[in-house]
């Protein structure tokens, strides 16, 4: 993991992209998909709106990644226990996804409220950014763990790269579902299988955290 963080290769980037893609197929995100598609109008009717919204999601995640990288750089040499702290965050977030530790995470933003408050030309981008920041209960644990992890790189450029590909994975289902009504139906059919994604994500985060704790202690 340390090597992948400091010298990101195709495999690391692919894993980060896959994490974004899988979390976007969780039950929370798929439930929001019809509302989002209805808002952007699909690529057939309004390509600008869809691209702008997706760009807002990716931009907000890139911003979070840059901030994490800058914080790591500002603090310079991170204390030795920081890696263990990141591992604990992964375990806590994983237990939340598994339903063992229950605490409230933010829901998606109110589309109607923001549409009334923001100039129409930039509304899709701003709402997309809000979605990227607010995320959803299915995505937030994975995103929080990823941000804590990339801050260890102390390199904003690497953090931006990781969060760009995570965001790209996040918007891929949206872009594909917006292309045709048939694609949207196929994604919605995944809801009967999507319940397993938070569980798998939770198991992965807990396992990852425990393995990192063990590696830090021995």
mmCIF file of C-alpha atoms in Angstrom:
data_model
loop_
_atom_site.group_PDB
_atom_site.id
_atom_site.type_symbol
_atom_site.label_atom_id
_atom_site.label_comp_id
_atom_site.label_asym_id
_atom_site.label_seq_id
_atom_site.Cartn_x
_atom_site.Cartn_y
_atom_site.Cartn_z
ATOM 1 C CA UNK A 1 0.000 0.000 0.000
ATOM 2 C CA UNK A 2 2.829 2.385 0.843
ATOM 3 C CA UNK A 3 4.504 1.717 -2.504
ATOM 4 C CA UNK A 4 1.203 2.237 -4.346
ATOM 5 C CA UNK A 5 0.684 5.512 -2.493
ATOM 6 C CA UNK A 6 4.100 7.017 -3.188
ATOM 7 C CA UNK A 7 4.534 5.547 -6.686
ATOM 8 C CA UNK A 8 1.031 5.057 -8.083
ATOM 9 C CA UNK A 9 0.894 2.620 -10.965
ATOM 10 C CA UNK A 10 -1.918 1.372 -13.222
ATOM 11 C CA UNK A 11 -3.005 -1.269 -10.689
ATOM 12 C CA UNK A 12 -3.386 1.238 -7.826
ATOM 13 C CA UNK A 13 -5.307 3.649 -10.039
ATOM 14 C CA UNK A 14 -7.516 0.817 -11.300
ATOM 15 C CA UNK A 15 -8.319 -0.218 -7.713
ATOM 16 C CA UNK A 16 -9.226 3.355 -6.769
ATOM 17 C CA UNK A 17 -11.428 3.670 -9.886
ATOM 18 C CA UNK A 18 -13.078 0.328 -9.042
ATOM 19 C CA UNK A 19 -13.739 1.531 -5.490
ATOM 20 C CA UNK A 20 -15.547 4.578 -6.866
ATOM 21 C CA UNK A 21 -17.496 2.453 -9.347
ATOM 22 C CA UNK A 22 -18.586 -0.177 -6.825
ATOM 23 C CA UNK A 23 -19.659 2.322 -4.175
ATOM 24 C CA UNK A 24 -21.724 4.134 -6.808
ATOM 25 C CA UNK A 25 -23.601 0.849 -7.350
ATOM 26 C CA UNK A 26 -24.567 0.557 -3.677
ATOM 27 C CA UNK A 27 -28.252 0.734 -2.662
ATOM 28 C CA UNK A 28 -28.063 4.386 -1.525
ATOM 29 C CA UNK A 29 -26.536 5.586 -4.800
ATOM 30 C CA UNK A 30 -28.763 3.492 -7.064
ATOM 31 C CA UNK A 31 -31.835 4.859 -5.255
ATOM 32 C CA UNK A 32 -30.703 8.389 -6.135
ATOM 33 C CA UNK A 33 -29.926 7.504 -9.758
ATOM 34 C CA UNK A 34 -33.477 7.970 -11.191
ATOM 35 C CA UNK A 35 -33.788 11.347 -9.410
ATOM 36 C CA UNK A 36 -30.415 12.461 -10.747
ATOM 37 C CA UNK A 37 -31.171 11.273 -14.287
ATOM 38 C CA UNK A 38 -34.542 13.017 -14.159
ATOM 39 C CA UNK A 39 -32.752 16.212 -13.123
ATOM 40 C CA UNK A 40 -30.028 16.141 -15.791
ATOM 41 C CA UNK A 41 -32.479 14.969 -18.461
ATOM 42 C CA UNK A 42 -30.155 12.309 -19.916
ATOM 43 C CA UNK A 43 -27.515 12.773 -22.606
ATOM 44 C CA UNK A 44 -30.107 12.584 -25.350
ATOM 45 C CA UNK A 45 -31.877 15.703 -24.129
ATOM 46 C CA UNK A 46 -29.190 17.705 -22.391
ATOM 47 C CA UNK A 47 -25.545 16.691 -22.762
ATOM 48 C CA UNK A 48 -24.307 19.894 -21.151
ATOM 49 C CA UNK A 49 -26.273 19.300 -17.973
ATOM 50 C CA UNK A 50 -25.014 15.733 -17.593
ATOM 51 C CA UNK A 51 -21.377 16.641 -18.305
ATOM 52 C CA UNK A 52 -21.559 19.687 -16.027
ATOM 53 C CA UNK A 53 -23.086 17.667 -13.185
ATOM 54 C CA UNK A 54 -20.487 14.896 -13.564
ATOM 55 C CA UNK A 55 -17.730 17.506 -13.729
ATOM 56 C CA UNK A 56 -18.979 19.017 -10.475
ATOM 57 C CA UNK A 57 -18.808 15.621 -8.747
ATOM 58 C CA UNK A 58 -15.245 14.998 -9.937
ATOM 59 C CA UNK A 59 -14.126 18.565 -9.164
ATOM 60 C CA UNK A 60 -15.366 18.373 -5.578
ATOM 61 C CA UNK A 61 -13.548 15.074 -5.036
ATOM 62 C CA UNK A 62 -10.362 16.462 -6.603
ATOM 63 C CA UNK A 63 -10.623 19.433 -4.225
ATOM 64 C CA UNK A 64 -10.919 17.095 -1.251
ATOM 65 C CA UNK A 65 -7.925 15.136 -2.519
ATOM 66 C CA UNK A 66 -5.840 18.285 -2.970
ATOM 67 C CA UNK A 67 -6.715 19.461 0.547
ATOM 68 C CA UNK A 68 -5.726 16.083 1.989
ATOM 69 C CA UNK A 69 -2.423 16.198 0.121
ATOM 70 C CA UNK A 70 -1.711 19.794 1.201
ATOM 71 C CA UNK A 71 -2.507 18.990 4.838
ATOM 72 C CA UNK A 72 -0.088 16.094 4.739
ATOM 73 C CA UNK A 73 2.562 18.334 3.158
ATOM 74 C CA UNK A 74 1.998 21.188 5.627
ATOM 75 C CA UNK A 75 2.401 18.903 8.612
ATOM 76 C CA UNK A 76 5.566 17.531 7.038
ATOM 77 C CA UNK A 77 6.801 14.436 8.801
ATOM 78 C CA UNK A 78 3.630 12.783 10.006
ATOM 79 C CA UNK A 79 3.832 11.171 13.449
ATOM 80 C CA UNK A 80 4.540 7.443 13.520
ATOM 81 C CA UNK A 81 1.086 6.663 14.869
ATOM 82 C CA UNK A 82 -0.667 8.344 11.894
ATOM 83 C CA UNK A 83 -0.616 5.147 9.815
ATOM 84 C CA UNK A 84 -2.300 3.349 12.726
ATOM 85 C CA UNK A 85 -4.870 6.149 12.926
ATOM 86 C CA UNK A 86 -5.715 5.691 9.225
ATOM 87 C CA UNK A 87 -6.077 1.956 9.845
ATOM 88 C CA UNK A 88 -8.465 2.659 12.749
ATOM 89 C CA UNK A 89 -10.510 4.989 10.530
ATOM 90 C CA UNK A 90 -10.785 2.182 7.963
ATOM 91 C CA UNK A 91 -11.951 -0.253 10.663
ATOM 92 C CA UNK A 92 -14.526 2.196 12.088
ATOM 93 C CA UNK A 93 -15.901 3.047 8.639
ATOM 94 C CA UNK A 94 -16.007 -0.637 7.729
ATOM 95 C CA UNK A 95 -17.924 -1.488 10.901
ATOM 96 C CA UNK A 96 -20.365 1.299 10.038
ATOM 97 C CA UNK A 97 -20.999 -0.228 6.606
ATOM 98 C CA UNK A 98 -21.521 -3.614 8.275
ATOM 99 C CA UNK A 99 -24.075 -2.068 10.643
ATOM 100 C CA UNK A 100 -22.057 -2.967 13.757
ATOM 101 C CA UNK A 101 -21.167 0.649 14.601
ATOM 102 C CA UNK A 102 -24.124 2.869 13.758
ATOM 103 C CA UNK A 103 -23.706 6.621 13.382
ATOM 104 C CA UNK A 104 -25.384 9.149 11.105
ATOM 105 C CA UNK A 105 -23.657 10.019 7.845
ATOM 106 C CA UNK A 106 -24.734 12.810 5.456
ATOM 107 C CA UNK A 107 -27.397 12.165 2.833
ATOM 108 C CA UNK A 108 -27.386 13.597 -0.679
ATOM 109 C CA UNK A 109 -28.186 17.311 -1.101
ATOM 110 C CA UNK A 110 -31.641 18.727 -1.801
ATOM 111 C CA UNK A 111 -31.759 19.252 -5.588
ATOM 112 C CA UNK A 112 -34.787 21.560 -5.524
ATOM 113 C CA UNK A 113 -33.405 23.816 -2.797
ATOM 114 C CA UNK A 114 -30.056 24.295 -4.568
ATOM 115 C CA UNK A 115 -31.685 24.806 -7.965
ATOM 116 C CA UNK A 116 -33.654 27.734 -6.524
ATOM 117 C CA UNK A 117 -30.576 29.338 -4.967
ATOM 118 C CA UNK A 118 -27.928 28.987 -7.692
ATOM 119 C CA UNK A 119 -27.760 30.718 -11.154
ATOM 120 C CA UNK A 120 -29.098 28.309 -13.769
ATOM 121 C CA UNK A 121 -25.951 28.270 -15.935
ATOM 122 C CA UNK A 122 -23.817 26.799 -13.140
ATOM 123 C CA UNK A 123 -26.542 24.923 -11.247
ATOM 124 C CA UNK A 124 -25.682 21.416 -12.602
ATOM 125 C CA UNK A 125 -21.990 21.882 -11.755
ATOM 126 C CA UNK A 126 -22.724 23.198 -8.245
ATOM 127 C CA UNK A 127 -25.249 20.439 -7.514
ATOM 128 C CA UNK A 128 -22.784 17.841 -8.813
ATOM 129 C CA UNK A 129 -20.155 19.325 -6.508
ATOM 130 C CA UNK A 130 -22.560 19.122 -3.580
ATOM 131 C CA UNK A 131 -23.220 15.467 -4.388
ATOM 132 C CA UNK A 132 -19.487 14.819 -4.451
ATOM 133 C CA UNK A 133 -19.000 16.509 -1.073
ATOM 134 C CA UNK A 134 -22.117 15.240 0.699
ATOM 135 C CA UNK A 135 -21.798 11.821 -0.910
ATOM 136 C CA UNK A 136 -24.153 9.245 0.622
ATOM 137 C CA UNK A 137 -24.121 6.812 3.555
ATOM 138 C CA UNK A 138 -22.869 4.080 1.197
ATOM 139 C CA UNK A 139 -19.990 6.146 -0.185
ATOM 140 C CA UNK A 140 -18.852 8.342 2.716
ATOM 141 C CA UNK A 141 -17.053 5.587 4.715
ATOM 142 C CA UNK A 142 -14.964 4.566 1.694
ATOM 143 C CA UNK A 143 -14.282 8.201 0.730
ATOM 144 C CA UNK A 144 -13.266 9.152 4.294
ATOM 145 C CA UNK A 145 -10.841 6.225 4.434
ATOM 146 C CA UNK A 146 -9.417 7.110 1.007
ATOM 147 C CA UNK A 147 -8.862 10.756 2.021
ATOM 148 C CA UNK A 148 -7.118 9.725 5.238
ATOM 149 C CA UNK A 149 -4.957 7.320 3.245
ATOM 150 C CA UNK A 150 -3.907 9.775 0.482
ATOM 151 C CA UNK A 151 -2.980 12.434 3.052
ATOM 152 C CA UNK A 152 -0.033 10.189 3.977
ATOM 153 C CA UNK A 153 1.480 10.803 0.532
ATOM 154 C CA UNK A 154 2.067 14.479 1.449
ATOM 155 C CA UNK A 155 1.798 15.112 -2.301
ATOM 156 C CA UNK A 156 -1.258 17.041 -3.585
ATOM 157 C CA UNK A 157 -0.643 15.860 -7.177
ATOM 158 C CA UNK A 158 -0.854 12.174 -6.204
ATOM 159 C CA UNK A 159 -3.921 12.858 -4.043
ATOM 160 C CA UNK A 160 -5.612 14.647 -6.946
ATOM 161 C CA UNK A 161 -4.884 11.730 -9.304
ATOM 162 C CA UNK A 162 -6.427 9.218 -6.892
ATOM 163 C CA UNK A 163 -9.531 11.292 -6.221
ATOM 164 C CA UNK A 164 -9.963 12.033 -9.936
ATOM 165 C CA UNK A 165 -10.175 8.334 -10.729
ATOM 166 C CA UNK A 166 -12.378 7.671 -7.700
ATOM 167 C CA UNK A 167 -14.717 10.419 -8.964
ATOM 168 C CA UNK A 168 -14.566 9.022 -12.499
ATOM 169 C CA UNK A 169 -15.723 5.680 -11.130
ATOM 170 C CA UNK A 170 -18.495 7.467 -9.255
ATOM 171 C CA UNK A 171 -19.977 9.160 -12.339
ATOM 172 C CA UNK A 172 -19.538 6.251 -14.795
ATOM 173 C CA UNK A 173 -22.953 4.683 -13.972
ATOM 174 C CA UNK A 174 -24.576 8.122 -14.185
ATOM 175 C CA UNK A 175 -23.147 8.785 -17.650
ATOM 176 C CA UNK A 176 -24.060 5.304 -18.900
ATOM 177 C CA UNK A 177 -27.559 5.454 -17.375
ATOM 178 C CA UNK A 178 -28.107 8.883 -18.872
ATOM 179 C CA UNK A 179 -27.283 7.624 -22.353
ATOM 180 C CA UNK A 180 -30.473 5.586 -22.810
ATOM 181 C CA UNK A 181 -33.570 4.639 -20.840
ATOM 182 C CA UNK A 182 -32.636 0.994 -21.326
ATOM 183 C CA UNK A 183 -29.301 1.533 -19.567
ATOM 184 C CA UNK A 184 -31.101 3.135 -16.625
ATOM 185 C CA UNK A 185 -33.441 0.132 -16.354
ATOM 186 C CA UNK A 186 -30.483 -2.236 -16.341
ATOM 187 C CA UNK A 187 -28.783 -0.296 -13.550
ATOM 188 C CA UNK A 188 -31.960 -0.236 -11.486
ATOM 189 C CA UNK A 189 -32.246 -4.008 -11.870
ATOM 190 C CA UNK A 190 -28.933 -4.209 -9.994
ATOM 191 C CA UNK A 191 -30.662 -2.976 -6.836
ATOM 192 C CA UNK A 192 -31.591 -6.528 -5.834
ATOM 193 C CA UNK A 193 -27.871 -7.355 -5.770
ATOM 194 C CA UNK A 194 -26.592 -3.977 -4.549
ATOM 195 C CA UNK A 195 -27.194 -4.716 -0.859
ATOM 196 C CA UNK A 196 -24.068 -6.849 -0.833
ATOM 197 C CA UNK A 197 -21.778 -3.976 -1.898
ATOM 198 C CA UNK A 198 -21.783 -2.126 1.480
ATOM 199 C CA UNK A 199 -21.145 -5.476 3.191
ATOM 200 C CA UNK A 200 -18.220 -6.301 0.903
ATOM 201 C CA UNK A 201 -16.870 -2.758 1.304
ATOM 202 C CA UNK A 202 -17.181 -3.067 5.072
ATOM 203 C CA UNK A 203 -15.365 -6.404 5.163
ATOM 204 C CA UNK A 204 -12.630 -5.004 2.910
ATOM 205 C CA UNK A 205 -12.114 -1.863 5.039
ATOM 206 C CA UNK A 206 -12.050 -3.799 8.329
ATOM 207 C CA UNK A 207 -9.641 -6.392 6.902
ATOM 208 C CA UNK A 208 -7.447 -3.662 5.421
ATOM 209 C CA UNK A 209 -7.376 -1.764 8.709
ATOM 210 C CA UNK A 210 -6.535 -4.846 10.781
ATOM 211 C CA UNK A 211 -3.766 -5.925 8.407
ATOM 212 C CA UNK A 212 -2.255 -2.428 8.487
ATOM 213 C CA UNK A 213 -2.392 -2.322 12.286
ATOM 214 C CA UNK A 214 -0.637 -5.687 12.467
ATOM 215 C CA UNK A 215 2.023 -4.552 9.961
ATOM 216 C CA UNK A 216 2.622 -1.363 11.987
ATOM 217 C CA UNK A 217 3.025 -3.254 15.245
ATOM 218 C CA UNK A 218 5.403 -5.984 14.083
#
